[in-house]
Amino acid sequence: MTSSATPSSWQDLRAAEPAFEDTVRKRFQQYRHHVLATLRADGSPRVTGLEVEFRMDALWFGMMPNSRKALDLRRDPRFAVQANPGPDADMTDGDVRVSGRAAEITDPAVLARFVDEVTPPQPFLLFRADPAEVVRTGLDGDDLVVQVWRPGHPLRTLRRAADDSPVRET
């Protein structure tokens, strides 16, 4: 579900690739609900709906206590979250996903600040998403373009034509 890269902070992505971070954040902000993948106790995937928040220089997941996704993340913090693809097949803004590790936040000051900014339903659990891989897939003419960022590496852009030609890195 995630790469083997060591997770970093959302600020690391913004510092390394500000234009890419802006594109990814804006893509998530187009819709309220997205899809979160977690791992069940038996290792099988669980997929569920989720709202995400970009605040306080981080990507956040809020959820109900004892929800299956919260229990999954407490046991195994690996996740992948896919941006809502939207109402049609156009995908003009591309397809975006983030994978990494979720850190549960228990610091009262951080929780209070989040409540002040977001006013989530009570009670709630808060997880900070620490990205290990951020991917955007889109079209440019007839080419499929995949941008991949991993901590400590430059943004990679891979292009694949609709024929049998090899993938090109640009």
mmCIF file of C-alpha atoms in Angstrom:
data_model
loop_
_atom_site.group_PDB
_atom_site.id
_atom_site.type_symbol
_atom_site.label_atom_id
_atom_site.label_comp_id
_atom_site.label_asym_id
_atom_site.label_seq_id
_atom_site.Cartn_x
_atom_site.Cartn_y
_atom_site.Cartn_z
ATOM 1 C CA MET A 1 0.000 0.000 0.000
ATOM 2 C CA THR A 2 2.871 2.397 0.654
ATOM 3 C CA SER A 3 6.375 2.688 -0.619
ATOM 4 C CA SER A 4 9.305 1.714 1.538
ATOM 5 C CA ALA A 5 10.324 5.372 1.785
ATOM 6 C CA THR A 6 10.624 6.894 5.230
ATOM 7 C CA PRO A 7 7.684 9.224 5.875
ATOM 8 C CA SER A 8 8.308 12.921 6.181
ATOM 9 C CA SER A 9 6.204 15.944 6.991
ATOM 10 C CA TRP A 10 3.889 17.830 4.683
ATOM 11 C CA GLN A 11 6.217 20.820 5.159
ATOM 12 C CA ASP A 12 9.052 18.731 3.633
ATOM 13 C CA LEU A 13 6.981 18.278 0.474
ATOM 14 C CA ARG A 14 6.106 21.977 0.364
ATOM 15 C CA ALA A 15 9.754 22.990 0.839
ATOM 16 C CA ALA A 16 11.051 20.532 -1.761
ATOM 17 C CA GLU A 17 8.360 20.943 -4.429
ATOM 18 C CA PRO A 18 6.095 23.939 -3.712
ATOM 19 C CA ALA A 19 4.289 23.933 -7.078
ATOM 20 C CA PHE A 20 3.606 20.188 -6.882
ATOM 21 C CA GLU A 21 2.417 20.484 -3.263
ATOM 22 C CA ASP A 22 0.063 23.284 -4.299
ATOM 23 C CA THR A 23 -1.353 21.162 -7.145
ATOM 24 C CA VAL A 24 -1.898 18.165 -4.854
ATOM 25 C CA ARG A 25 -3.493 20.211 -2.057
ATOM 26 C CA LYS A 26 -5.825 22.035 -4.466
ATOM 27 C CA ARG A 27 -6.855 18.726 -6.047
ATOM 28 C CA PHE A 28 -7.886 17.364 -2.631
ATOM 29 C CA GLN A 29 -9.681 20.612 -1.779
ATOM 30 C CA GLN A 30 -11.966 20.340 -4.825
ATOM 31 C CA TYR A 31 -14.173 17.826 -3.007
ATOM 32 C CA ARG A 32 -15.008 17.156 0.609
ATOM 33 C CA HIS A 33 -14.935 13.347 0.685
ATOM 34 C CA HIS A 34 -12.049 11.103 -0.352
ATOM 35 C CA VAL A 35 -11.105 7.419 -0.034
ATOM 36 C CA LEU A 36 -8.797 6.115 2.692
ATOM 37 C CA ALA A 37 -7.156 2.688 2.593
ATOM 38 C CA THR A 38 -5.925 1.131 5.843
ATOM 39 C CA LEU A 39 -4.844 -2.372 6.825
ATOM 40 C CA ARG A 40 -7.093 -4.711 8.799
ATOM 41 C CA ALA A 41 -5.656 -6.897 11.561
ATOM 42 C CA ASP A 42 -5.386 -9.807 9.107
ATOM 43 C CA GLY A 43 -3.430 -7.626 6.629
ATOM 44 C CA SER A 44 -6.234 -7.258 4.109
ATOM 45 C CA PRO A 45 -7.125 -3.754 2.902
ATOM 46 C CA ARG A 46 -10.012 -1.686 4.225
ATOM 47 C CA VAL A 47 -11.310 1.180 2.088
ATOM 48 C CA THR A 48 -13.541 3.858 3.573
ATOM 49 C CA GLY A 49 -14.655 7.425 3.026
ATOM 50 C CA LEU A 50 -12.863 10.246 4.808
ATOM 51 C CA GLU A 51 -12.587 14.021 4.932
ATOM 52 C CA VAL A 52 -9.084 15.490 4.909
ATOM 53 C CA GLU A 53 -7.888 18.847 6.199
ATOM 54 C CA PHE A 54 -4.850 20.901 5.234
ATOM 55 C CA ARG A 55 -4.105 23.069 8.269
ATOM 56 C CA MET A 56 -1.227 23.956 10.540
ATOM 57 C CA ASP A 57 1.274 22.961 7.821
ATOM 58 C CA ALA A 58 0.033 19.367 7.757
ATOM 59 C CA LEU A 59 -2.451 16.953 6.198
ATOM 60 C CA TRP A 60 -4.956 15.732 8.827
ATOM 61 C CA PHE A 61 -7.469 12.907 9.190
ATOM 62 C CA GLY A 62 -10.199 13.302 11.778
ATOM 63 C CA MET A 63 -12.383 10.333 12.673
ATOM 64 C CA MET A 64 -14.740 8.918 15.250
ATOM 65 C CA PRO A 65 -13.225 7.053 18.205
ATOM 66 C CA ASN A 66 -13.418 3.280 17.780
ATOM 67 C CA SER A 67 -14.172 3.558 14.068
ATOM 68 C CA ARG A 68 -12.623 0.686 12.141
ATOM 69 C CA LYS A 69 -10.279 3.026 10.268
ATOM 70 C CA ALA A 70 -9.080 4.593 13.545
ATOM 71 C CA LEU A 71 -8.475 1.177 15.089
ATOM 72 C CA ASP A 72 -6.621 0.113 11.928
ATOM 73 C CA LEU A 73 -4.346 3.185 12.070
ATOM 74 C CA ARG A 74 -3.659 2.731 15.774
ATOM 75 C CA ARG A 75 -2.526 -0.839 15.117
ATOM 76 C CA ASP A 76 -0.714 -0.206 11.814
ATOM 77 C CA PRO A 77 -0.229 3.432 10.803
ATOM 78 C CA ARG A 78 0.255 2.757 7.077
ATOM 79 C CA PHE A 79 -2.343 4.378 4.837
ATOM 80 C CA ALA A 80 -3.116 5.536 1.321
ATOM 81 C CA VAL A 81 -5.631 8.278 0.599
ATOM 82 C CA GLN A 82 -7.022 8.903 -2.880
ATOM 83 C CA ALA A 83 -8.554 12.223 -3.885
ATOM 84 C CA ASN A 84 -12.184 12.080 -4.949
ATOM 85 C CA PRO A 85 -12.118 11.674 -8.757
ATOM 86 C CA GLY A 86 -15.114 13.955 -9.221
ATOM 87 C CA PRO A 87 -18.465 13.623 -10.947
ATOM 88 C CA ASP A 88 -17.290 12.498 -14.390
ATOM 89 C CA ALA A 89 -14.486 10.803 -16.297
ATOM 90 C CA ASP A 90 -12.854 14.032 -17.490
ATOM 91 C CA MET A 91 -10.160 14.181 -14.753
ATOM 92 C CA THR A 92 -8.820 17.482 -16.117
ATOM 93 C CA ASP A 93 -7.015 18.103 -12.815
ATOM 94 C CA GLY A 94 -5.550 14.623 -12.660
ATOM 95 C CA ASP A 95 -5.712 11.868 -10.112
ATOM 96 C CA VAL A 96 -3.883 12.335 -6.791
ATOM 97 C CA ARG A 97 -2.955 10.012 -3.939
ATOM 98 C CA VAL A 98 -0.809 10.203 -0.818
ATOM 99 C CA SER A 99 0.572 7.227 1.071
ATOM 100 C CA GLY A 100 2.612 7.075 4.238
ATOM 101 C CA ARG A 101 2.072 6.753 7.969
ATOM 102 C CA ALA A 102 -0.563 8.346 10.189
ATOM 103 C CA ALA A 103 0.484 9.644 13.617
ATOM 104 C CA GLU A 104 -2.252 9.931 16.225
ATOM 105 C CA ILE A 105 -2.205 13.328 17.910
ATOM 106 C CA THR A 106 -2.922 13.470 21.639
ATOM 107 C CA ASP A 107 -1.285 16.815 22.477
ATOM 108 C CA PRO A 108 -4.090 18.921 24.042
ATOM 109 C CA ALA A 109 -2.759 22.161 22.539
ATOM 110 C CA VAL A 110 -2.747 20.762 18.983
ATOM 111 C CA LEU A 111 -6.190 19.221 19.458
ATOM 112 C CA ALA A 112 -7.561 22.515 20.811
ATOM 113 C CA ARG A 113 -6.146 24.460 17.881
ATOM 114 C CA PHE A 114 -7.631 21.953 15.415
ATOM 115 C CA VAL A 115 -11.035 22.217 17.134
ATOM 116 C CA ASP A 116 -10.856 26.022 16.961
ATOM 117 C CA GLU A 117 -10.115 25.933 13.225
ATOM 118 C CA VAL A 118 -12.314 23.044 12.082
ATOM 119 C CA THR A 119 -15.030 22.468 14.732
ATOM 120 C CA PRO A 120 -15.192 18.695 14.189
ATOM 121 C CA PRO A 121 -18.005 16.564 15.613
ATOM 122 C CA GLN A 122 -17.183 15.485 19.168
ATOM 123 C CA PRO A 123 -15.658 13.214 20.265
ATOM 124 C CA PHE A 124 -13.013 12.676 17.598
ATOM 125 C CA LEU A 125 -9.530 11.315 17.009
ATOM 126 C CA LEU A 126 -6.938 13.233 15.050
ATOM 127 C CA PHE A 127 -4.166 11.778 12.903
ATOM 128 C CA ARG A 128 -1.411 13.672 11.083
ATOM 129 C CA ALA A 129 -0.589 12.144 7.697
ATOM 130 C CA ASP A 130 3.168 11.888 7.165
ATOM 131 C CA PRO A 131 3.733 11.247 3.448
ATOM 132 C CA ALA A 132 6.126 8.608 2.118
ATOM 133 C CA GLU A 133 4.914 8.988 -1.471
ATOM 134 C CA VAL A 134 2.752 11.515 -3.302
ATOM 135 C CA VAL A 135 1.583 10.715 -6.844
ATOM 136 C CA ARG A 136 -0.306 12.726 -9.445
ATOM 137 C CA THR A 137 -1.449 11.078 -12.661
ATOM 138 C CA GLY A 138 -2.855 13.076 -15.550
ATOM 139 C CA LEU A 139 -3.036 13.411 -19.294
ATOM 140 C CA ASP A 140 -1.012 15.669 -21.564
ATOM 141 C CA GLY A 141 -2.273 15.198 -25.090
ATOM 142 C CA ASP A 142 -2.018 11.467 -25.752
ATOM 143 C CA ASP A 143 0.555 10.925 -22.988
ATOM 144 C CA LEU A 144 -0.170 9.610 -19.523
ATOM 145 C CA VAL A 145 1.953 11.699 -17.150
ATOM 146 C CA VAL A 146 2.830 10.400 -13.679
ATOM 147 C CA GLN A 147 4.564 12.674 -11.164
ATOM 148 C CA VAL A 148 6.041 10.974 -8.106
ATOM 149 C CA TRP A 149 7.560 12.606 -5.014
ATOM 150 C CA ARG A 150 9.292 10.689 -2.237
ATOM 151 C CA PRO A 151 11.123 12.220 0.739
ATOM 152 C CA GLY A 152 14.750 12.997 -0.022
ATOM 153 C CA HIS A 153 14.295 12.638 -3.792
ATOM 154 C CA PRO A 154 13.475 15.133 -6.514
ATOM 155 C CA LEU A 155 10.082 15.065 -8.180
ATOM 156 C CA ARG A 156 10.068 12.488 -10.983
ATOM 157 C CA THR A 157 7.927 12.917 -14.085
ATOM 158 C CA LEU A 158 7.249 9.827 -16.177
ATOM 159 C CA ARG A 159 5.477 9.939 -19.540
ATOM 160 C CA ARG A 160 3.888 7.012 -21.325
ATOM 161 C CA ALA A 161 2.409 7.160 -24.799
ATOM 162 C CA ALA A 162 -0.693 5.238 -25.842
ATOM 163 C CA ASP A 163 1.456 2.872 -27.910
ATOM 164 C CA ASP A 164 4.134 0.290 -27.026
ATOM 165 C CA SER A 165 6.939 2.838 -26.711
ATOM 166 C CA PRO A 166 8.935 2.787 -23.448
ATOM 167 C CA VAL A 167 8.179 5.079 -20.526
ATOM 168 C CA ARG A 168 10.171 8.321 -20.720
ATOM 169 C CA GLU A 169 11.428 10.275 -17.735
ATOM 170 C CA THR A 170 11.397 14.026 -18.264
#
